[in-house]
């Protein structure tokens, strides 16, 4: 078999792109996408499909792209996904479809995500995405939260003729897609187009309405035929170490929202006046990478260091996120872990770091970081961002004891998304804990299918 490496998408170089928040991976051209699709081996048992959480029919998409039948390729994708333009960009492809691609054993795996993105963006540009609600079926549904889980559920129900209202606690819609994932990774317009599409489908969007505060779940149950809970995992974890309450120490969610929701100027810059010059980010996941990459783009920031208690090998962040952060000048300090923050006049001035080493594997299969006992190090910082992960908010299950949740607050559902309450469904991070967009979308689509099935 002739070796043929994947078509590389030209990226804006790290030094240049770190001056702004504009997307730096432009997407494939038509020539590139056809050339890349022609690398598909059309395997008899397509492993890529097994690796995709929604089992997209990837070989058929590749075949149609090769024939330049992009509308046909979109049609194929639409059977399993309603967000190809989003998932094509931000799914951890190397762990999913591309990680299973047989071509990877010969030279390099197919760039499946980039082809999916092309098809999704082509469909959006050619107005192929559904924009009209189905004929009314006389039923109604409420979706709680407006992240990808609720967006997918609302879209499928509106297409089936349901009158759908989304209730969102924040004053903007989109969940993590809006406040968390920065615009240089996922175009703001892409998320906006999905939200606009929901409105075109007749979905009502009620912002600043927290269910459990402004309205109760019981009220929604009385008012609607079905309720979907897509409330995400929104409670940030803390370190529980001395000095954590000093000024200059941020939770990643607050920092990312402050930066990502600030307006972009003509040069593509955003601002965050409260951020200092010397930034430390604690954590090794996607959230830590996004926080560090946001910080490195702010005009006043001189240096950004990610501090992580294991080694790069154990980092949960995707390989490409790590590489992109390094290209942009983010420094990595692995096998270090803060044990205290110190300050002057209430403002953080340094982090005290334990030197770690790896012990036996823990329940996650990764080697557990343990304090080596060596002398602590000190890092001068004026800003610290804690990106330690999120837990579920137990508020709704506490208020409604018949709504079953596990001891971490994650809602319990059957395999189609039904909760323990009649006519109440749930999905996304609210059920799985912090996970991925594609899993949230799949859960929203699956719950919509169950809602329709239960009311036939
Ligand atoms: C910074 C960051 C980067 C990430 N990067 C990636 C990535 O690259 N790829 C990937 O696949 N995944 C990524 N993820 C994970 C992914 O974004 C989530 O798994 C996904 O958004 C979950 O979708 P969801 O709809 O379940 O919840 P969310 O997107 O969290 O949306 C939940 C919504 O519900 C609202 N809400 C909560 N409670 C209530 C209530 N009581 N009443 C009304 N509204 C309520 C919240 O305000 C929020 O808007 C990232 C996450 C973060 C934080």
Short mmCIF file of C-alpha atoms in Angstrom, two decimals, residues 152-405:
data_model
loop_
_atom_site.label_atom_id
_atom_site.label_comp_id
_atom_site.label_asym_id
_atom_site.label_seq_id
_atom_site.Cartn_x
_atom_site.Cartn_y
_atom_site.Cartn_z
CA UNK A 152 -29.97 18.79 20.56
CA UNK A 153 -33.08 17.70 22.46
CA UNK A 154 -34.92 20.95 21.63
CA UNK A 155 -34.00 20.72 17.95
CA UNK A 156 -35.26 17.17 17.54
CA UNK A 157 -38.52 17.89 19.42
CA UNK A 158 -39.18 21.10 17.46
CA UNK A 159 -38.62 19.23 14.19
CA UNK A 160 -41.24 16.73 15.37
CA UNK A 161 -43.77 19.53 15.96
CA UNK A 162 -43.38 20.06 19.72
CA UNK A 163 -43.69 23.56 21.15
CA UNK A 164 -40.36 23.81 23.00
CA UNK A 165 -39.14 26.32 25.57
CA UNK A 166 -35.54 26.37 26.81
CA UNK A 167 -35.03 27.75 30.33
CA UNK A 168 -31.48 28.99 30.94
CA UNK A 169 -30.15 30.31 34.26
CA UNK A 170 -27.45 32.51 32.67
CA UNK A 171 -28.07 35.67 30.65
CA UNK A 172 -26.67 34.04 27.49
CA UNK A 173 -27.40 30.72 25.77
CA UNK A 174 -25.15 27.85 24.69
CA UNK A 175 -23.71 26.59 28.00
CA UNK A 176 -20.01 25.72 27.82
CA UNK A 177 -20.02 26.28 24.05
CA UNK A 178 -20.47 29.98 24.80
CA UNK A 179 -18.66 30.70 28.08
CA UNK A 180 -16.01 27.98 28.05
CA UNK A 181 -14.67 26.99 24.65
CA UNK A 182 -12.71 29.95 23.29
CA UNK A 183 -13.42 31.52 19.91
CA UNK A 184 -10.00 30.59 18.47
CA UNK A 185 -11.00 26.91 18.91
CA UNK A 186 -14.70 27.11 18.03
CA UNK A 187 -16.01 30.04 16.01
CA UNK A 188 -18.54 32.16 17.88
CA UNK A 189 -20.59 32.32 14.67
CA UNK A 190 -20.89 28.53 14.56
CA UNK A 191 -22.53 28.43 18.01
CA UNK A 192 -24.66 31.47 17.17
CA UNK A 193 -25.87 29.77 13.97
CA UNK A 194 -27.08 26.77 15.99
CA UNK A 195 -28.88 29.01 18.47
CA UNK A 196 -30.43 30.96 15.60
CA UNK A 197 -31.52 27.72 13.99
CA UNK A 198 -33.34 26.75 17.20
CA UNK A 199 -35.18 30.05 17.13
CA UNK A 200 -36.04 29.53 13.45
CA UNK A 201 -37.51 26.19 14.50
CA UNK A 202 -39.78 28.10 16.88
CA UNK A 203 -37.94 27.21 20.10
CA UNK A 204 -38.53 29.85 22.79
CA UNK A 205 -35.48 30.84 24.79
CA UNK A 206 -36.05 32.10 28.31
CA UNK A 207 -32.80 33.40 29.79
CA UNK A 208 -32.08 34.31 33.43
CA UNK A 209 -34.51 31.67 34.63
CA UNK A 210 -33.04 29.12 37.01
CA UNK A 211 -35.28 26.11 37.52
CA UNK A 212 -35.38 25.52 41.23
CA UNK A 213 -35.36 29.27 41.89
CA UNK A 214 -37.47 31.39 39.49
CA UNK A 215 -39.62 28.37 38.58
CA UNK A 216 -39.84 24.93 40.18
CA UNK A 217 -39.45 21.61 38.41
CA UNK A 218 -42.94 20.76 39.62
CA UNK A 219 -44.34 23.81 37.82
CA UNK A 220 -42.66 22.69 34.58
CA UNK A 221 -44.08 19.17 35.00
CA UNK A 222 -47.57 20.63 35.30
CA UNK A 223 -47.13 23.01 32.37
CA UNK A 224 -45.43 20.73 29.79
CA UNK A 225 -45.93 17.21 28.42
CA UNK A 226 -42.24 16.48 28.95
CA UNK A 227 -39.25 18.08 30.67
CA UNK A 228 -35.58 17.54 29.73
CA UNK A 229 -32.87 18.37 32.27
CA UNK A 230 -29.62 19.38 30.57
CA UNK A 231 -28.18 21.31 33.49
CA UNK A 232 -24.53 20.29 33.00
CA UNK A 233 -21.85 19.90 35.68
CA UNK A 234 -21.30 23.42 36.90
CA UNK A 235 -19.91 23.26 40.45
CA UNK A 236 -16.14 23.92 40.35
CA UNK A 237 -13.78 21.94 42.58
CA UNK A 238 -11.45 23.69 45.02
CA UNK A 239 -8.00 22.72 46.33
CA UNK A 240 -8.72 23.25 50.02
CA UNK A 241 -5.24 24.64 50.75
CA UNK A 242 -4.13 27.74 52.71
CA UNK A 243 -4.37 31.04 50.87
CA UNK A 244 -6.93 29.88 48.33
CA UNK A 245 -9.18 32.85 49.08
CA UNK A 246 -6.53 35.48 48.25
CA UNK A 247 -7.38 38.08 45.60
CA UNK A 248 -5.98 37.12 42.21
CA UNK A 249 -7.06 33.48 42.55
CA UNK A 250 -9.77 32.59 40.07
CA UNK A 251 -11.92 29.57 39.37
CA UNK A 252 -11.47 28.61 35.71
CA UNK A 253 -15.17 29.11 35.00
CA UNK A 254 -15.05 32.73 36.22
CA UNK A 255 -11.85 33.48 34.32
CA UNK A 256 -12.97 31.87 31.05
CA UNK A 257 -16.39 33.59 31.21
CA UNK A 258 -14.79 36.97 31.95
CA UNK A 259 -12.49 36.65 28.94
CA UNK A 260 -14.64 34.73 26.45
CA UNK A 261 -17.77 36.83 27.04
CA UNK A 262 -15.89 40.13 26.76
CA UNK A 263 -16.28 41.79 23.38
CA UNK A 264 -13.68 41.28 20.67
CA UNK A 265 -12.11 44.43 19.16
CA UNK A 266 -11.21 44.92 15.49
CA UNK A 267 -7.82 43.28 15.96
CA UNK A 268 -9.55 40.21 17.41
CA UNK A 269 -8.37 40.97 20.96
CA UNK A 270 -10.34 40.46 24.15
CA UNK A 271 -9.57 41.95 27.54
CA UNK A 272 -9.69 41.06 31.21
CA UNK A 273 -8.38 44.03 33.22
CA UNK A 274 -8.48 42.06 36.52
CA UNK A 275 -5.91 39.54 35.25
CA UNK A 276 -2.30 40.21 36.28
CA UNK A 277 1.04 39.70 34.49
CA UNK A 278 2.33 36.37 35.84
CA UNK A 279 -0.28 33.65 35.55
CA UNK A 280 -0.31 30.14 36.92
CA UNK A 281 -2.97 27.63 35.87
CA UNK A 282 -3.49 24.54 38.03
CA UNK A 283 -4.74 21.40 36.22
CA UNK A 284 -4.03 19.29 33.16
CA UNK A 285 -7.35 18.97 31.31
CA UNK A 286 -8.96 20.86 28.43
CA UNK A 287 -10.23 23.52 30.82
CA UNK A 288 -6.69 24.22 32.06
CA UNK A 289 -5.43 24.44 28.45
CA UNK A 290 -8.21 26.87 27.50
CA UNK A 291 -7.58 29.04 30.56
CA UNK A 292 -3.82 29.14 29.85
CA UNK A 293 -4.34 29.85 26.15
CA UNK A 294 -6.82 32.62 26.96
CA UNK A 295 -4.37 34.14 29.45
CA UNK A 296 -1.43 34.02 27.03
CA UNK A 297 -3.52 36.06 24.54
CA UNK A 298 -4.18 38.94 26.95
CA UNK A 299 -2.08 42.03 26.23
CA UNK A 300 -0.82 42.56 29.81
CA UNK A 301 0.21 38.94 30.47
CA UNK A 302 3.98 38.26 30.45
CA UNK A 303 4.11 34.56 31.29
CA UNK A 304 1.73 31.65 31.80
CA UNK A 305 2.66 28.40 33.56
CA UNK A 306 0.52 25.29 33.78
CA UNK A 307 1.24 23.41 36.99
CA UNK A 308 0.24 19.75 36.92
CA UNK A 309 0.83 17.07 39.54
CA UNK A 310 1.50 14.17 37.15
CA UNK A 311 3.56 14.11 33.93
CA UNK A 312 2.49 15.22 30.44
CA UNK A 313 1.75 11.59 29.59
CA UNK A 314 -1.08 11.43 32.15
CA UNK A 315 -2.63 14.79 31.21
CA UNK A 316 -6.31 14.40 30.35
CA UNK A 317 -6.11 17.22 27.77
CA UNK A 318 -6.02 16.23 24.10
CA UNK A 319 -2.59 15.92 22.47
CA UNK A 320 -3.35 18.72 20.03
CA UNK A 321 -4.50 21.09 22.81
CA UNK A 322 -1.24 20.47 24.60
CA UNK A 323 0.80 21.06 21.46
CA UNK A 324 -1.14 24.22 20.58
CA UNK A 325 -0.60 25.61 24.10
CA UNK A 326 3.13 24.91 23.85
CA UNK A 327 3.34 26.57 20.43
CA UNK A 328 1.71 29.65 21.95
CA UNK A 329 4.35 29.91 24.65
CA UNK A 330 2.58 28.35 27.64
CA UNK A 331 5.14 26.84 30.02
CA UNK A 332 4.53 23.46 31.65
CA UNK A 333 5.65 22.57 35.15
CA UNK A 334 4.75 18.93 35.68
CA UNK A 335 5.16 16.81 38.84
CA UNK A 336 4.44 19.93 40.90
CA UNK A 337 1.38 20.66 43.01
CA UNK A 338 0.47 23.80 45.00
CA UNK A 339 0.26 23.23 48.74
CA UNK A 340 -0.27 26.89 49.74
CA UNK A 341 -0.67 30.34 48.25
CA UNK A 342 1.02 33.32 49.87
CA UNK A 343 0.17 36.99 49.53
CA UNK A 344 0.66 40.57 50.59
CA UNK A 345 -2.23 42.86 51.50
CA UNK A 346 -4.70 40.15 50.57
CA UNK A 347 -3.29 39.71 47.02
CA UNK A 348 -1.59 36.49 45.92
CA UNK A 349 2.16 36.92 45.32
CA UNK A 350 3.46 33.36 45.19
CA UNK A 351 2.53 29.71 45.06
CA UNK A 352 4.27 27.16 47.25
CA UNK A 353 4.72 23.94 45.29
CA UNK A 354 5.26 20.36 46.45
CA UNK A 355 7.49 18.26 44.22
CA UNK A 356 5.58 15.15 43.25
CA UNK A 357 6.51 11.70 41.98
CA UNK A 358 4.37 8.94 40.52
CA UNK A 359 3.28 6.03 42.72
CA UNK A 360 1.02 3.05 42.09
CA UNK A 361 -1.90 3.35 39.60
CA UNK A 362 -5.17 4.69 41.10
CA UNK A 363 -8.80 3.86 40.17
CA UNK A 364 -8.42 5.86 36.92
CA UNK A 365 -5.55 3.57 35.88
CA UNK A 366 -3.11 6.47 35.97
CA UNK A 367 -0.17 6.43 38.38
CA UNK A 368 -1.06 8.31 41.55
CA UNK A 369 0.95 11.49 42.24
CA UNK A 370 2.56 11.44 45.69
CA UNK A 371 4.55 14.09 47.54
CA UNK A 372 8.25 13.28 47.08
CA UNK A 373 9.08 15.01 50.39
CA UNK A 374 11.70 17.17 48.64
CA UNK A 375 12.05 20.85 49.57
CA UNK A 376 9.14 22.99 48.34
CA UNK A 377 9.61 25.43 45.48
CA UNK A 378 8.08 28.90 45.18
CA UNK A 379 6.70 30.50 42.02
CA UNK A 380 6.08 34.25 41.91
CA UNK A 381 2.57 34.83 40.54
CA UNK A 382 -0.08 37.54 40.69
CA UNK A 383 -2.85 35.46 39.11
CA UNK A 384 -3.79 31.84 39.71
CA UNK A 385 -6.50 29.97 37.80
CA UNK A 386 -7.83 26.75 39.33
CA UNK A 387 -8.98 24.28 36.66
CA UNK A 388 -9.60 21.21 38.79
CA UNK A 389 -12.82 19.93 37.26
CA UNK A 390 -16.53 20.27 37.92
CA UNK A 391 -19.15 18.41 39.93
CA UNK A 392 -22.90 18.26 39.48
CA UNK A 393 -25.16 20.69 41.27
CA UNK A 394 -27.35 18.65 43.62
CA UNK A 395 -29.93 21.49 44.03
CA UNK A 396 -32.67 19.99 41.84
CA UNK A 397 -32.44 16.49 43.27
CA UNK A 398 -32.40 17.90 46.83
CA UNK A 399 -35.53 19.94 46.13
CA UNK A 400 -37.22 16.94 44.47
CA UNK A 401 -36.32 13.86 46.52
CA UNK A 402 -38.08 11.57 44.04
CA UNK A 403 -35.56 12.68 41.37
CA UNK A 404 -32.84 10.09 41.85
CA UNK A 405 -29.20 11.15 41.73
#
